[in-house]
XYZ file of C-alpha atoms in Angstrom:
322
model
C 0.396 -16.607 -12.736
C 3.964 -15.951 -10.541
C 3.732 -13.017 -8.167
C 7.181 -12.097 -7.220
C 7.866 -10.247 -4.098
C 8.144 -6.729 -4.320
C 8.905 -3.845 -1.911
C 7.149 -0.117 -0.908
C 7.224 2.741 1.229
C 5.101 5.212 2.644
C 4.207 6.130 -0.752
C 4.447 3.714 -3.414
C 4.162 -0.155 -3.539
C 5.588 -1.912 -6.370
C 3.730 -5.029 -7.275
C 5.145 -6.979 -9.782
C 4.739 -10.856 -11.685
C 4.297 -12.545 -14.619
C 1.449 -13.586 -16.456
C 1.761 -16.865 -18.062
C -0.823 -19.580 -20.622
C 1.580 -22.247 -19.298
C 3.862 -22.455 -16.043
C 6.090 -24.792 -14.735
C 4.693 -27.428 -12.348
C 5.720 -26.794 -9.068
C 8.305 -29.110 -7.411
C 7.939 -30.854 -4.731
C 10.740 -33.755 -4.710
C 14.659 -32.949 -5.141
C 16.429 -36.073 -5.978
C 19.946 -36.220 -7.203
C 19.176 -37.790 -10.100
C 20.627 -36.398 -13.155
C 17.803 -37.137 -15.602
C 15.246 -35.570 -12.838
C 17.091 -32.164 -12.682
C 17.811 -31.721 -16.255
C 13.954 -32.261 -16.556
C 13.422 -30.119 -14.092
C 15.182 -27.374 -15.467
C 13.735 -27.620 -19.324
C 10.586 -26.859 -17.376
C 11.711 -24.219 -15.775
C 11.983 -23.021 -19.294
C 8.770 -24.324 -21.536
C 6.799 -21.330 -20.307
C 4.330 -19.658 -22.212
C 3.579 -16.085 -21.360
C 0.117 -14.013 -21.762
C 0.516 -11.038 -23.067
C -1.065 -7.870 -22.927
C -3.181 -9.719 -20.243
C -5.001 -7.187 -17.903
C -4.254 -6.929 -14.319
C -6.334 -6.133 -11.427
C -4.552 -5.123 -8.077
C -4.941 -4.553 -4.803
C -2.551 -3.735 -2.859
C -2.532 -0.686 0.693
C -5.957 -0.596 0.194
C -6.233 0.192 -3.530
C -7.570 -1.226 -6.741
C -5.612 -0.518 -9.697
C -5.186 -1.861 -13.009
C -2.487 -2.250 -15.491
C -1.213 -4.296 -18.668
C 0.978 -7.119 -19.206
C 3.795 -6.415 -21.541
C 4.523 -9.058 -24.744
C 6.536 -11.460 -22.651
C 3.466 -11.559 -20.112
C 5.644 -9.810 -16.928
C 3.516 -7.120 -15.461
C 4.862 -3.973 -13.039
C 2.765 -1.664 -11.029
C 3.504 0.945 -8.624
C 0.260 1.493 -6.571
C -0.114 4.355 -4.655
C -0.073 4.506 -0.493
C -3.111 6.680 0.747
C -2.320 6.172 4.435
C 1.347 4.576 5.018
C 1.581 0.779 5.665
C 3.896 -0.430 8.924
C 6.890 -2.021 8.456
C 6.978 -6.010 7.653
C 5.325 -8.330 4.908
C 2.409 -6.919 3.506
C -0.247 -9.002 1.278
C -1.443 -8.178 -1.981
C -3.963 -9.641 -4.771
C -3.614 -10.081 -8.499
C -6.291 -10.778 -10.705
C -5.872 -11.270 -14.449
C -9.324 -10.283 -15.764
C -11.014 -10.612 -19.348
C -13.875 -8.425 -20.539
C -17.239 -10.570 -21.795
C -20.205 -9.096 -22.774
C -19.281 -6.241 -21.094
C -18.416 -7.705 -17.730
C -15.601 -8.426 -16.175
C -14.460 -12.109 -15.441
C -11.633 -13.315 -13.835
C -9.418 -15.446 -15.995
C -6.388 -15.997 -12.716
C -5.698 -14.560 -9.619
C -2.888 -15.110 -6.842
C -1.357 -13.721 -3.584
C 1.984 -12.039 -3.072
C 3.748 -10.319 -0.931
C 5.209 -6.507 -0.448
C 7.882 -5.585 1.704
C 7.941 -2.719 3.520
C 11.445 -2.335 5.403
C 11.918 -1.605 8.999
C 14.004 1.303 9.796
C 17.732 0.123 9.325
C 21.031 1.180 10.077
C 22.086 -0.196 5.986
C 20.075 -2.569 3.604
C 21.837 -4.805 1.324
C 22.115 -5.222 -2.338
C 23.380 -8.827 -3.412
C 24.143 -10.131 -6.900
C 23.376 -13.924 -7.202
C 25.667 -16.458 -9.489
C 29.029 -16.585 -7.601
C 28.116 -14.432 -5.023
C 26.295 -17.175 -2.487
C 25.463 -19.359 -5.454
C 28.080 -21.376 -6.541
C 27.815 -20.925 -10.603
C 30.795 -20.598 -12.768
C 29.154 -17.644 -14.708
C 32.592 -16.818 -16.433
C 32.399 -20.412 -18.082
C 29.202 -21.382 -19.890
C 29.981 -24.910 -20.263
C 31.079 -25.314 -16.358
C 27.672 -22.931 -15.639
C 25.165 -25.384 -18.072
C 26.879 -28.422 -16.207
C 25.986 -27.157 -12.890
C 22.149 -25.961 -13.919
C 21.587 -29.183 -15.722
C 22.774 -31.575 -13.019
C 21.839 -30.250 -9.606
C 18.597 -28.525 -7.900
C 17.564 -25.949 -5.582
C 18.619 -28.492 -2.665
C 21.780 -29.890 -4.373
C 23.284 -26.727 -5.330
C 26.088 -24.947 -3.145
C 26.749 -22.015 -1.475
C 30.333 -20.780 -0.516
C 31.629 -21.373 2.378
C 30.967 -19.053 5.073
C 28.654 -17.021 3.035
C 25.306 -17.512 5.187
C 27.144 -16.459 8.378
C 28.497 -13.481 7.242
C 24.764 -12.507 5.716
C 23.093 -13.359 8.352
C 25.448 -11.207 10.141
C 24.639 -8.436 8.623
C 21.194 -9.179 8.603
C 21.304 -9.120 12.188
C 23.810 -6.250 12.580
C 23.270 -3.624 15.127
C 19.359 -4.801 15.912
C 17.877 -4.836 19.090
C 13.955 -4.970 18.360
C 14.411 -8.829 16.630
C 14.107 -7.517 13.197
C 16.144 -7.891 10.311
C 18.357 -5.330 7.967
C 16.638 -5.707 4.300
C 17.995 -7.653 1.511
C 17.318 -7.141 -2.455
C 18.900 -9.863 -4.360
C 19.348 -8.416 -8.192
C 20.660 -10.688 -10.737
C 20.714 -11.091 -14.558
C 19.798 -14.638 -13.739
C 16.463 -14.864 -15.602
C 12.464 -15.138 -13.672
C 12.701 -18.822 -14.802
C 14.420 -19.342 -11.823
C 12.813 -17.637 -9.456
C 11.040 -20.597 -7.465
C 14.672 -22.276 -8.211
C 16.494 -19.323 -6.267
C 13.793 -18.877 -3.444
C 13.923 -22.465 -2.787
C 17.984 -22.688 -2.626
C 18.248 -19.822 -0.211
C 15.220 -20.866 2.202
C 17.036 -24.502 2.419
C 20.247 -22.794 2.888
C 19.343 -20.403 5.451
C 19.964 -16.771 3.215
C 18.054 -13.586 4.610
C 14.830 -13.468 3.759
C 14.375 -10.918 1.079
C 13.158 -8.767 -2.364
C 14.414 -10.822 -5.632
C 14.761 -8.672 -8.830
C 15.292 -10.493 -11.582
C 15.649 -10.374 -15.481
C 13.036 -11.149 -18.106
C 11.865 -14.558 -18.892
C 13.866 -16.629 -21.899
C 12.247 -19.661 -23.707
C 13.955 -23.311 -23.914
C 15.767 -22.100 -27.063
C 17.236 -19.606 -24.993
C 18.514 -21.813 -22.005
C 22.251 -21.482 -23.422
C 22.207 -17.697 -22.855
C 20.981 -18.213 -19.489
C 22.196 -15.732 -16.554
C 23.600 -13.719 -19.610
C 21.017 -10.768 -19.469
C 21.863 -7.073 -20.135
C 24.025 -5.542 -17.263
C 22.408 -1.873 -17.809
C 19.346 -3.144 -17.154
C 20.861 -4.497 -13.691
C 21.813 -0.935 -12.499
C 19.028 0.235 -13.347
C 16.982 -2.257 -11.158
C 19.244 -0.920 -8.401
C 19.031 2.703 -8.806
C 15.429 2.015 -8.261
C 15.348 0.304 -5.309
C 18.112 3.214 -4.042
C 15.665 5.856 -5.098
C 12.988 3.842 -3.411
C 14.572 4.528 -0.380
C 16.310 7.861 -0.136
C 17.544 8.133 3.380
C 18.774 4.481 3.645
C 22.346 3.494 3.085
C 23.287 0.174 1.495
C 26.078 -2.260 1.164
C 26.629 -4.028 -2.297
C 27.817 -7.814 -2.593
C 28.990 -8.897 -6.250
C 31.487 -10.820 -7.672
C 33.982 -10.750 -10.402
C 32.940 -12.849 -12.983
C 30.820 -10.815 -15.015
C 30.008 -7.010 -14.246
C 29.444 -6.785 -10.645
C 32.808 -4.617 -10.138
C 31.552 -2.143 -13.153
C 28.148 -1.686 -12.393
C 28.806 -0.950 -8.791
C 31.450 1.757 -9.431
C 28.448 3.432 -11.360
C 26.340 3.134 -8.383
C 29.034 4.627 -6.249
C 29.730 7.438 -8.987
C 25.706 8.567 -8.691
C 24.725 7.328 -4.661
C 28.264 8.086 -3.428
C 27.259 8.849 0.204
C 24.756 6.470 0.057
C 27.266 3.636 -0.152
C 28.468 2.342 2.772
C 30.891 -0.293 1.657
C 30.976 -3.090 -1.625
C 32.004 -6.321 -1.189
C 33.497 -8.289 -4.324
C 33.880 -12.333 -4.473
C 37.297 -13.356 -6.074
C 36.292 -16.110 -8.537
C 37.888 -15.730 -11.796
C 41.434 -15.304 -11.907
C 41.509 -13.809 -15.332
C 39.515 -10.516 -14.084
C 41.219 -9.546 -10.603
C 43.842 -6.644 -12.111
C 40.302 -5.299 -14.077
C 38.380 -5.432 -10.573
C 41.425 -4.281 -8.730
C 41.670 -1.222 -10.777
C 37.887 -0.124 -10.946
C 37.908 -0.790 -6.926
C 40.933 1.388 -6.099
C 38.744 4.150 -8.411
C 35.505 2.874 -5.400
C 37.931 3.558 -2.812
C 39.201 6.973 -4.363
C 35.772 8.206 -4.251
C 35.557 7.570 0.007
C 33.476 4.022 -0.068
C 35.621 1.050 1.692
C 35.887 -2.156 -0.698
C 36.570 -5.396 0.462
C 37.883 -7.836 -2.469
C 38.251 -11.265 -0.874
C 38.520 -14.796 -1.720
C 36.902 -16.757 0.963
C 33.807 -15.199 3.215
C 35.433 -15.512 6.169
C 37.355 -11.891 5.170
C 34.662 -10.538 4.420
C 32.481 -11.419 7.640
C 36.157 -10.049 9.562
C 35.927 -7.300 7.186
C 32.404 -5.740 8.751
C 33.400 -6.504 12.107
C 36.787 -4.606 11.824
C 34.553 -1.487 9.623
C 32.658 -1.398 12.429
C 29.410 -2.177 10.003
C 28.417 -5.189 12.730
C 29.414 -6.843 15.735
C 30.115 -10.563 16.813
């Protein structure tokens, strides 16, 4: 069983995972050998899910149940009878079987639900090519990388933690952070991957979102889920949170500069400013053009090449302070 972190408010906690007859072992040792990692990965990849396995949760001091879907991956939103304070909340999963009329537990785990302090913005961040270093435009360049580093030999771009971590920290005086939702069509395969890289690395601890779980014949198409189902993942945590303004952080090497605009088009003064990574050459007039239409519509844009504009960028916006 995986229980991915999920997120709430003072009504609704969303408690979400996946349900699995066979996981991947955990790791424990990151070598740089090339054999190890490709290993590694295939695991990542040889799951097995459960499905239509029944859930038991309890979450804010509530029991509720719900059903796995075919590919084993489980979503509940559990109702908040008296609101939870803001910070990392625990919460229990039990799969459960019916014998002979009684219930028996066939798994059960912990996770966690995040319940975000009262900020001045949250963030939204894409993944690949945003911190990650990934080549997403080029499969064969992205396979390379997945099949011969780890969570510990990966990369992120230069500059990129500071300027999170500076707007993690922007504008607090209580010692708390700003929330972070990292949404991605990378697929729940990788979630222990991407947890692990962004702990080692330093990243703002936050909500991971996800796209369904692919088998090993599937590994080629990895990272290449459907975009609409991205936005949508956003417009929920948005709706989530109705008087909280975000910042988005994408890239151009896939549909980061599209989806966004969308965003912007529906949450328009809920925006308060998208960043875009230039990484492939080939799609700058595209982004360009769709973030001159951003700008148009009254949200500042910020389209830079190295993260040391962008970091000067939310200084100069005023967004955060050095």
């Amino acid at each position: 069983m995986k229980i991915y972190r999920g997120f709430g408010n003072g009504k609704t906690l969303i408690v979400h995972g996946s349900m699995l007859r066979r996981s991947a072992l955990p790791r424990t040792k990151y070598r740089t050998s090339i054999w190890l990692n490709l290993l590694g990965l295939i695991r990542l990849f040889l799951v097995r899910p459960y499905p239509h396995a029944t859930m038991r949760i309890q979450a804010g001091g509530q029991t509720i149940y719900t059903q796995a879907d075919l590919d084993g991956y489980f979503r509940a939103e559990v109702p908040v009878v008296e609101p939870l304070p803001s910070g990392w909340h625990v919460v229990q999963v039990q799969c459960v079987a019916q014998e002979s009329g009684e219930e028996t537990v066939v798994a059960e785990g912990k996770g966690a639900i995040l319940i975000p302090h009262q900020a001045g913005f949250a963030c939204i961040s894409d993944i690949d090519d945003t911190f990650l270093v990934s080549h997403s435009a080029t499969l064969l360049k992205r396979l390379r990388v997945l099949l011969t580093r780890n969570a510990h030999t990966r990369q992120p771009f230069e500059g990129v933690v500071a300027h999170y971590k500076l707007l993690a920290e922007a504008n607090r005086t209580d010692g708390q952070t700003n929330p972070f939702f990292y949404v991605s069509s990378s697929e729940w395969n990788l979630y222990d991957y991407i947890v692990e890289f962004s702990k080692k690395n330093g990243l703002p601890e936050g909500v991971y979102l996800l796209s369904p779980l692919k088998q090993l014949a599937e590994v080629l198409k990895t990272g290449q889920g459907k975009h609409m189902t991205k936005f949508m993942r956003i417009v929920r945590i948005l709706e989530a949170y109705p008087e909280q303004r975000f910042i988005l952080l994408g890239d151009d090497t896939q549909e980061d500069p599209t989806i966004y605009e969308s965003v912007v088009r529906h949450f328009q003064a809920r925006i308060r400013c998208v960043y875009i990574r230039q990484v492939y050459h080939k799609n700058q007039p595209k982004t360009r053009e769709i973030l001159s239409h951003v700008e148009a519509m009254g949200v500042p844009c910020c389209y830079f090449a190295h993260s040391a504009e962008a970091r000067q960028h939310s200084v100069e916006s005023g967004l955060t302070t050095l």
